[in-house]
Coordinates of N, CA and C in Angstrom, one line a residue:
M1 N 8.1 -6.0 -2.7 CA 7.6 -5.1 -3.9 C 8.2 -5.9 -5.1
D2 N 9.3 -6.3 -5.0 CA 9.9 -6.9 -6.4 C 8.9 -8.2 -6.7
V3 N 8.2 -8.9 -5.6 CA 7.3 -10.0 -6.1 C 6.1 -9.5 -6.4
L4 N 5.5 -8.4 -5.9 CA 4.3 -7.9 -6.0 C 3.9 -7.4 -7.5
L5 N 4.8 -6.7 -7.9 CA 4.6 -6.1 -9.3 C 4.4 -7.1 -10.3
P6 N 5.4 -8.2 -10.4 CA 5.3 -9.2 -11.4 C 3.9 -10.1 -11.2
A7 N 3.4 -10.2 -9.9 CA 2.1 -10.8 -9.7 C 1.0 -10.1 -10.1
V8 N 1.1 -8.8 -9.9 CA 0.0 -7.8 -10.4 C -0.2 -7.9 -11.9
F9 N 1.1 -8.0 -12.7 CA 1.0 -7.9 -14.0 C 0.8 -9.4 -14.4
G10 N 1.1 -10.3 -13.9 CA 0.7 -11.8 -14.0 C -0.9 -11.7 -13.9
L11 N -1.5 -11.3 -12.9 CA -2.8 -11.2 -12.8 C -3.6 -10.5 -13.8
L12 N -3.2 -9.3 -14.2 CA -3.6 -8.5 -15.0 C -3.6 -9.2 -16.6
G13 N -2.5 -9.9 -16.8 CA -2.4 -10.6 -18.0 C -3.3 -11.7 -18.2
A14 N -3.5 -12.3 -17.1 CA -4.5 -13.5 -16.9 C -5.9 -12.9 -17.0
A15 N -6.3 -11.9 -16.5 CA -7.4 -11.3 -16.8 C -7.8 -10.9 -18.1
V16 N -6.8 -10.3 -18.8 CA -7.0 -9.8 -20.2 C -7.0 -10.9 -21.0
G17 N -6.3 -12.1 -20.8 CA -6.2 -13.5 -21.4 C -7.7 -14.1 -21.2
A18 N -8.2 -14.0 -20.1 CA -9.7 -14.5 -20.0 C -10.6 -13.6 -20.7
I19 N -10.6 -12.6 -20.7 CA -11.5 -11.6 -21.4 C -11.6 -12.0 -22.8
A20 N -10.2 -12.0 -23.4 CA -10.1 -12.2 -24.8 C -10.6 -13.8 -25.1
A21 N -10.4 -14.8 -24.2 CA -10.9 -15.9 -24.5 C -12.6 -16.0 -24.5
I22 N -13.2 -15.2 -23.4 CA -14.7 -15.1 -23.6 C -15.1 -14.3 -24.6
W23 N -14.4 -13.4 -25.0 CA -14.8 -12.5 -26.3 C -14.8 -13.4 -27.5
G24 N -13.6 -14.2 -27.5 CA -13.6 -15.0 -28.8 C -14.6 -16.1 -28.7
A25 N -14.9 -16.7 -27.5 CA -15.9 -17.7 -27.4 C -17.2 -17.1 -27.9
K26 N -17.5 -16.0 -27.4 CA -18.9 -15.3 -27.7 C -19.1 -15.0 -29.3
R27 N -17.9 -14.7 -29.9 CA -17.9 -14.4 -31.5 C -18.1 -15.7 -32.3
T28 N -17.5 -16.7 -31.5 CA -17.7 -18.1 -32.1 C -19.1 -18.5 -31.9
A29 N -19.7 -18.3 -30.9 CA -21.1 -18.7 -30.6 C -21.9 -18.0 -31.4
D30 N -21.7 -16.5 -31.6 CA -22.5 -15.7 -32.5 C -22.5 -16.2 -33.8
A31 N -21.3 -16.5 -34.3 CA -21.0 -16.9 -35.7 C -21.8 -18.3 -36.0
A32 N -21.8 -19.2 -35.1 CA -22.6 -20.4 -35.2 C -24.1 -20.2 -35.1
I33 N -24.5 -19.3 -34.2 CA -25.9 -18.9 -34.4 C -26.4 -18.4 -35.6
Q34 N -25.4 -17.5 -36.1 CA -25.9 -16.9 -37.7 C -25.8 -17.9 -38.5
Q35 N -25.0 -18.8 -38.5 CA -24.8 -19.8 -39.4 C -26.1 -20.8 -39.6
V36 N -26.5 -21.2 -38.2 CA -27.6 -22.0 -38.0 C -28.9 -21.2 -38.6
F37 N -29.1 -19.9 -38.1 CA -30.2 -19.2 -38.6 C -30.1 -18.9 -40.3
H38 N -29.1 -18.9 -40.9 CA -28.9 -18.7 -42.3 C -29.3 -20.0 -42.9
Q39 N -28.9 -21.2 -42.3 CA -29.0 -22.4 -42.9 C -30.6 -22.7 -42.9
H40 N -31.2 -22.3 -41.7 CA -32.5 -22.6 -41.5 C -33.4 -21.8 -42.6
E41 N -33.0 -20.4 -42.8 CA -33.7 -19.6 -43.8 C -33.6 -20.1 -45.2
F42 N -32.2 -20.7 -45.6 CA -32.0 -21.3 -46.9 C -32.8 -22.6 -47.0
E43 N -33.0 -23.4 -46.1 CA -33.7 -24.5 -46.2 C -35.2 -24.2 -46.4
R44 N -35.7 -23.1 -45.6 CA -37.2 -22.8 -45.7 C -37.5 -22.2 -47.1
E45 N -36.6 -21.5 -47.7 CA -36.6 -21.2 -49.1 C -36.8 -22.0 -50.0
R46 N -35.8 -23.0 -49.9 CA -35.7 -24.2 -50.8 C -36.8 -24.9 -50.8
W47 N -37.6 -25.2 -49.5 CA -38.7 -25.9 -49.4 C -40.0 -25.0 -50.2
R48 N -39.9 -23.9 -49.9 CA -40.9 -23.0 -50.5 C -41.0 -23.1 -52.1
R49 N -39.7 -23.1 -52.3 CA -39.4 -23.1 -54.0 C -40.0 -24.4 -54.4
E50 N -39.6 -25.6 -53.6 CA -40.0 -26.8 -54.2 C -41.5 -26.9 -54.3
Q51 N -42.2 -26.4 -53.3 CA -43.6 -26.5 -53.1 C -44.2 -25.7 -54.3
R52 N -43.7 -24.4 -54.6 CA -44.1 -23.7 -55.7 C -44.1 -24.4 -57.1
Q53 N -42.8 -25.0 -57.1 CA -42.6 -25.8 -58.4 C -43.5 -26.9 -58.7
Q54 N -43.6 -27.6 -57.6 CA -44.7 -28.6 -57.6 C -46.1 -28.3 -58.0
A55 N -46.5 -27.0 -57.5 CA -47.9 -26.7 -57.8 C -47.8 -26.0 -59.3
Y56 N -46.8 -25.4 -59.5 CA -46.8 -24.9 -60.9 C -46.8 -26.0 -62.1
V57 N -46.1 -27.0 -61.7 CA -46.0 -28.0 -62.7 C -47.4 -29.0 -62.5
A58 N -48.0 -29.3 -61.7 CA -49.4 -29.8 -61.6 C -50.4 -29.0 -62.2
Y59 N -50.2 -27.6 -62.2 CA -51.1 -26.7 -62.8 C -50.9 -26.8 -64.4
L60 N -49.8 -26.7 -64.7 CA -49.4 -27.0 -66.2 C -49.8 -28.2 -66.7
E61 N -49.6 -29.4 -66.0 CA -50.1 -30.8 -66.3 C -51.6 -30.6 -66.7
A62 N -52.3 -30.1 -65.7 CA -53.9 -30.0 -65.8 C -54.1 -29.0 -66.8
V63 N -53.5 -28.1 -67.1 CA -53.7 -27.3 -68.6 C -53.6 -28.1 -69.8
D64 N -52.4 -28.9 -69.7 CA -52.2 -29.7 -70.9 C -53.1 -30.7 -71.2
V65 N -53.8 -31.2 -70.4 CA -54.9 -32.2 -70.3 C -56.2 -31.5 -70.9
L66 N -56.6 -30.4 -70.3 CA -57.6 -29.6 -70.8 C -57.4 -29.2 -72.2
K67 N -56.1 -28.6 -72.8 CA -55.8 -28.0 -73.9 C -56.0 -29.1 -75.0
S68 N -55.5 -30.5 -74.5 CA -56.0 -31.4 -75.5 C -57.3 -31.8 -76.0
L69 N -58.1 -31.9 -74.7 CA -59.5 -32.0 -74.8 C -60.2 -31.1 -75.6
V70 N -59.7 -29.6 -75.3 CA -60.5 -28.6 -75.9 C -60.1 -28.6 -77.5
E71 N -58.9 -28.7 -77.8 CA -58.5 -28.8 -79.1 C -59.2 -29.9 -79.9
S72 N -59.3 -30.9 -79.4 CA -60.1 -32.3 -80.0 C -61.4 -31.8 -80.3
L73 N -62.0 -31.3 -79.2 CA -63.5 -30.9 -79.4 C -63.6 -30.0 -80.3
A74 N -62.7 -28.9 -80.5 CA -62.9 -27.8 -81.4 C -62.9 -28.2 -82.6
V75 N -62.0 -29.2 -83.0 CA -61.7 -29.7 -84.2 C -63.2 -30.3 -84.8
R76 N -63.7 -31.0 -83.8 CA -64.9 -31.9 -84.1 C -66.3 -30.8 -84.3
V77 N -66.2 -29.7 -83.4 CA -67.2 -28.6 -83.5 C -67.1 -28.0 -85.0
D78 N -65.8 -27.8 -85.2 CA -65.7 -27.1 -86.7 C -66.0 -28.0 -88.0
T79 N -65.8 -29.3 -87.6 CA -66.1 -30.3 -89.0 C -67.5 -30.7 -88.8
G80 N -68.2 -30.3 -87.7 CA -69.6 -30.7 -87.7 C -69.9 -32.3 -87.1
R81 N -68.7 -32.8 -86.6 CA -69.2 -34.3 -86.1 C -69.5 -34.2 -84.7
S82 N -70.3 -35.2 -84.6 CA -71.1 -35.3 -83.2 C -70.2 -35.6 -82.0
I83 N -70.5 -35.1 -80.9 CA -69.7 -35.1 -79.8 C -70.7 -35.6 -78.5
D84 N -70.4 -36.9 -78.0 CA -71.4 -37.2 -77.0 C -71.2 -36.6 -75.7
G85 N -72.2 -36.6 -74.8 CA -72.2 -36.0 -73.6 C -71.0 -36.2 -72.6
A86 N -70.5 -37.5 -72.8 CA -69.3 -37.9 -71.9 C -68.2 -37.2 -72.3
E87 N -68.0 -36.8 -73.5 CA -66.9 -36.1 -73.8 C -66.9 -34.7 -73.3
W88 N -68.2 -34.0 -73.4 CA -68.3 -32.8 -72.8 C -68.1 -32.6 -71.2
L89 N -68.5 -33.8 -70.6 CA -68.2 -34.0 -69.1 C -66.9 -34.0 -68.8
R90 N -65.8 -34.9 -69.7 CA -64.5 -34.9 -69.5 C -63.9 -33.5 -69.7
M91 N -64.4 -32.7 -70.6 CA -63.8 -31.3 -70.7 C -64.2 -30.6 -69.5
D92 N -65.5 -30.5 -69.2 CA -65.8 -30.0 -67.9 C -65.0 -30.5 -66.6
D93 N -64.6 -31.8 -66.4 CA -64.0 -32.3 -65.3 C -62.5 -31.7 -65.5
A94 N -62.0 -31.7 -66.6 CA -60.6 -31.0 -66.8 C -60.4 -29.6 -66.6
D95 N -61.7 -29.0 -66.8 CA -61.6 -27.4 -66.6 C -61.8 -27.3 -65.0
V96 N -62.5 -28.1 -64.3 CA -62.5 -27.9 -62.8 C -61.1 -28.4 -62.3
A97 N -60.3 -29.3 -62.8 CA -59.0 -29.7 -62.3 C -58.1 -28.5 -62.6
V98 N -58.3 -27.8 -63.6 CA -57.3 -26.6 -63.8 C -57.7 -25.7 -62.7
M99 N -58.9 -25.4 -62.3 CA -59.4 -24.5 -61.2 C -58.7 -24.7 -60.0
R100 N -58.9 -26.2 -59.8 CA -58.4 -26.7 -58.4 C -56.8 -26.5 -58.2
A101 N -56.0 -26.8 -59.3 CA -54.7 -26.6 -59.4 C -54.3 -25.2 -59.2
A102 N -55.2 -24.2 -59.8 CA -54.9 -22.8 -59.6 C -55.0 -22.4 -58.1
D103 N -56.0 -23.1 -57.5 CA -56.2 -22.9 -56.1 C -55.0 -23.3 -55.4
R104 N -54.3 -24.3 -55.7 CA -52.9 -24.8 -55.0 C -51.9 -23.6 -55.2
I105 N -51.9 -23.0 -56.3 CA -51.1 -22.0 -56.5 C -51.3 -20.8 -55.8
E106 N -52.5 -20.6 -55.5 CA -53.0 -19.3 -54.7 C -52.5 -19.6 -53.2
L107 N -52.3 -20.9 -52.8 CA -51.7 -21.2 -51.5 C -50.3 -21.0 -51.5
T108 N -49.7 -21.5 -52.5 CA -48.1 -21.3 -52.5 C -47.7 -19.8 -53.0
G109 N -48.3 -19.2 -53.7 CA -48.0 -18.0 -54.1 C -47.0 -17.9 -55.2
P110 N -46.3 -16.7 -55.3 CA -46.8 -15.3 -55.0 C -48.0 -14.9 -55.5
Q111 N -48.7 -13.7 -55.2 CA -49.8 -13.3 -55.6 C -49.8 -13.1 -57.2
R112 N -48.6 -12.6 -57.7 CA -48.6 -12.4 -59.1 C -48.8 -13.6 -60.0
V113 N -48.2 -14.8 -59.5 CA -48.2 -16.0 -60.2 C -49.9 -16.5 -60.1
A114 N -50.4 -16.4 -58.8 CA -51.8 -16.7 -58.6 C -52.7 -16.1 -59.6
E115 N -52.4 -14.7 -59.7 CA -53.3 -14.0 -60.7 C -53.1 -14.5 -62.1
A116 N -52.0 -14.8 -62.4 CA -51.7 -15.3 -63.8 C -52.4 -16.5 -63.9
A117 N -52.4 -17.4 -63.0 CA -53.1 -18.9 -63.1 C -54.5 -18.5 -63.2
I118 N -55.1 -17.6 -62.3 CA -56.5 -17.3 -62.3 C -56.9 -16.9 -63.8
E119 N -56.0 -16.0 -64.4 CA -56.5 -15.5 -65.8 C -56.3 -16.7 -66.7
L120 N -55.6 -17.5 -66.6 CA -55.3 -18.7 -67.5 C -56.6 -19.6 -67.5
S121 N -57.0 -19.8 -66.3 CA -58.0 -20.7 -65.8 C -59.4 -20.1 -66.5
A122 N -59.5 -18.7 -66.1 CA -60.7 -18.1 -66.7 C -60.7 -18.1 -68.2
A123 N -59.6 -18.0 -69.1 CA -59.6 -17.9 -70.4 C -60.0 -19.2 -70.8
Y124 N -59.5 -20.5 -70.3 CA -60.1 -21.9 -70.4 C -61.5 -22.0 -70.3
S125 N -61.9 -21.5 -69.2 CA -63.4 -21.7 -68.9 C -64.1 -21.0 -69.7
D126 N -63.8 -19.9 -70.5 CA -64.4 -19.1 -71.5 C -64.4 -19.9 -72.8
I127 N -63.3 -20.5 -73.3 CA -63.2 -21.2 -74.2 C -64.1 -22.4 -74.2
C128 N -64.1 -23.0 -73.1 CA -64.9 -24.3 -72.9 C -66.4 -23.8 -73.0
S129 N -67.0 -22.6 -72.4 CA -68.3 -22.3 -72.6 C -68.6 -22.1 -74.0
A130 N -67.4 -21.5 -74.7 CA -67.8 -21.1 -76.3 C -68.1 -22.3 -77.1
L131 N -67.5 -23.5 -76.7 CA -67.7 -24.6 -77.5 C -68.8 -25.5 -77.2
L132 N -69.4 -25.3 -76.1 CA -70.5 -26.0 -75.6 C -71.8 -25.6 -76.5
P133 N -72.6 -26.9 -76.8 CA -73.7 -26.6 -77.4 C -74.7 -25.8 -76.7
G134 N -75.6 -25.0 -77.5 CA -76.8 -24.3 -76.7 C -77.7 -24.1 -77.7
E135 N -78.8 -23.8 -77.1 CA -79.9 -23.4 -78.0 C -79.6 -22.2 -78.9
G136 N -79.9 -22.5 -80.2 CA -79.7 -21.3 -81.2 C -78.2 -21.1 -81.3
R137 N -77.2 -21.8 -81.2 CA -75.8 -21.5 -81.1 C -75.5 -22.7 -82.2
P138 N -75.3 -22.3 -83.4 CA -74.8 -23.3 -84.4 C -73.2 -23.5 -84.2
A139 N -72.7 -24.8 -84.8 CA -71.5 -24.9 -84.6 C -70.5 -23.7 -85.1
E140 N -70.9 -23.3 -86.3 CA -70.0 -22.3 -86.9 C -69.7 -21.2 -85.9
S141 N -70.6 -20.7 -85.2 CA -70.5 -19.5 -84.3 C -70.0 -20.0 -83.1
R142 N -70.1 -21.1 -82.6 CA -69.3 -21.7 -81.4 C -67.9 -21.8 -81.8
Y143 N -67.5 -22.3 -83.0 CA -66.2 -22.3 -83.3 C -65.5 -21.1 -83.5
A144 N -66.2 -20.0 -84.1 CA -65.7 -18.8 -84.2 C -65.4 -18.1 -83.0
E145 N -66.3 -18.2 -82.1 CA -66.0 -17.7 -80.7 C -64.8 -18.4 -80.1
Y146 N -64.7 -19.7 -80.3 CA -63.5 -20.3 -79.8 C -62.3 -19.7 -80.2
R147 N -62.2 -19.6 -81.7 CA -61.1 -18.9 -82.3 C -60.7 -17.4 -81.8
E148 N -61.8 -16.6 -81.5 CA -61.7 -15.5 -81.0 C -60.9 -15.5 -79.6
L149 N -61.3 -16.4 -78.9 CA -60.8 -16.5 -77.4 C -59.3 -17.1 -77.4
E150 N -59.0 -17.6 -78.6 CA -57.5 -18.5 -78.4 C -56.4 -17.4 -78.2
P151 N -56.6 -16.5 -78.9 CA -55.3 -15.3 -78.5 C -55.4 -14.8 -77.1
V152 N -56.5 -14.9 -76.4 CA -56.4 -14.3 -75.1 C -55.8 -15.7 -74.2
R153 N -56.3 -16.8 -74.4 CA -55.7 -17.8 -73.9 C -54.2 -18.2 -74.0
H154 N -53.9 -17.8 -75.1 CA -52.4 -17.9 -75.6 C -51.8 -16.9 -74.6
S155 N -52.0 -15.6 -74.7 CA -51.3 -14.6 -73.8 C -51.4 -14.9 -72.3
A156 N -52.5 -15.6 -71.9 CA -52.6 -15.9 -70.5 C -51.6 -17.0 -70.2
Y157 N -51.4 -17.8 -71.2 CA -50.5 -18.9 -70.9 C -49.1 -18.4 -71.0
V158 N -48.8 -17.7 -71.6 CA -47.4 -17.1 -71.7 C -47.0 -16.3 -70.6
A159 N -48.2 -15.5 -70.2 CA -48.0 -14.7 -68.9 C -47.6 -15.5 -67.6
F160 N -48.6 -16.7 -67.7 CA -48.4 -17.6 -66.4 C -46.9 -18.1 -66.4
R161 N -46.5 -18.6 -67.5 CA -45.2 -19.4 -67.6 C -44.1 -18.4 -67.3
R162 N -44.2 -17.1 -67.6 CA -43.1 -16.0 -67.4 C -43.1 -15.8 -65.7
E163 N -44.3 -15.7 -65.2 CA -44.3 -15.2 -63.9 C -43.8 -16.5 -63.1
A164 N -44.1 -17.7 -63.4 CA -43.7 -19.0 -62.8 C -42.0 -18.9 -62.8
R165 N -41.7 -18.7 -64.1 CA -40.2 -18.8 -64.3 C -39.4 -17.8 -63.3
M166 N -40.1 -16.5 -63.5 CA -39.4 -15.3 -62.7 C -39.4 -15.8 -61.0
T167 N -40.5 -16.3 -60.7 CA -40.6 -16.8 -59.3 C -39.8 -17.8 -58.8
L168 N -39.5 -18.8 -59.7 CA -38.6 -19.8 -59.3 C -37.1 -19.6 -59.7
G169 N -37.0 -18.3 -60.4 CA -35.7 -18.0 -60.5 C -34.9 -18.3 -61.8
F170 N -35.7 -18.8 -62.6 CA -35.3 -19.3 -63.9 C -35.3 -18.1 -65.1
E171 N -35.7 -17.1 -64.7 CA -35.8 -15.9 -65.6 C -35.4 -14.6 -64.7
D172 N -34.5 -13.8 -65.2 CA -34.1 -12.7 -64.3 C -35.0 -11.2 -64.5
S173 N -35.4 -11.1 -65.8 CA -35.9 -9.9 -66.0 C -37.3 -10.1 -66.6
P174 N -38.4 -9.5 -66.4 CA -39.7 -9.3 -67.2 C -39.6 -8.7 -68.3
T175 N -38.4 -8.2 -68.8 CA -38.4 -7.3 -69.9 C -37.6 -8.2 -70.8
S176 N -36.9 -9.2 -70.5 CA -36.4 -10.1 -71.6 C -37.3 -11.0 -72.5
P177 N -37.1 -10.8 -73.8 CA -38.0 -11.7 -74.7 C -37.9 -13.2 -74.4
P178 N -39.0 -13.8 -74.8 CA -38.9 -15.3 -74.8 C -38.0 -15.7 -75.7
V179 N -37.2 -16.9 -75.5 CA -36.4 -17.5 -76.4 C -37.2 -18.7 -76.9
R180 N -37.2 -18.8 -78.3 CA -37.9 -19.9 -79.0 C -37.0 -20.5 -79.9
R181 N -36.7 -21.8 -79.7 CA -35.7 -22.5 -80.5 C -36.5 -23.4 -81.4
G182 N -36.0 -23.4 -82.6 CA -36.6 -24.4 -83.6 C -37.8 -23.9 -84.3
I183 N -38.4 -22.6 -83.8 CA -39.5 -22.0 -84.5 C -39.1 -20.8 -85.4
P184 N -39.4 -20.9 -86.8 CA -38.8 -19.9 -87.5 C -39.7 -18.6 -87.4
R185 N -39.0 -17.4 -87.3 CA -39.7 -16.2 -87.1 C -40.2 -15.7 -88.3
V186 N -41.3 -15.2 -88.3 CA -42.1 -14.7 -89.4 C -41.8 -13.2 -89.4
R187 N -41.3 -12.6 -90.6 CA -41.2 -11.2 -90.6 C -42.1 -10.5 -91.5

């Protein structure tokens, strides 16, 4: 009996130690699995953000090209200078490029940014249509229509940039006013 009691306690101690070791190994394995899962989610979110940023930048680059063409043609319409067909085709091609870039945003999302891109694309399409010559549309009325649509385009541009910044995490709140540096405020 003197030998049996220490042996039982020894076996009991070994069993408790084994259970503790198994429990510790399971916790370590669970922590490793969680870490791998979180790393995977982090990498997935980073990839998604990069895809969105690339799509947004490509869209803004296409918009910049179209904006330059539209502004150049608008000045020429306003001053009555002639514009050849190739220049109108360049504007049309740039308008199509903006719409294609908006399609890519629709793929990368989110929906609110895609809707803002569609609004901006539509505003540019309307402006392009306003500038185009047509029967009975004198240059003065085409330019006036362009000037009426310009605030709509500007609002759509600001809305797209705000939605893109919020999605990419560069702006926290939709209520914060835009920061404009170097532009004097008119009061």
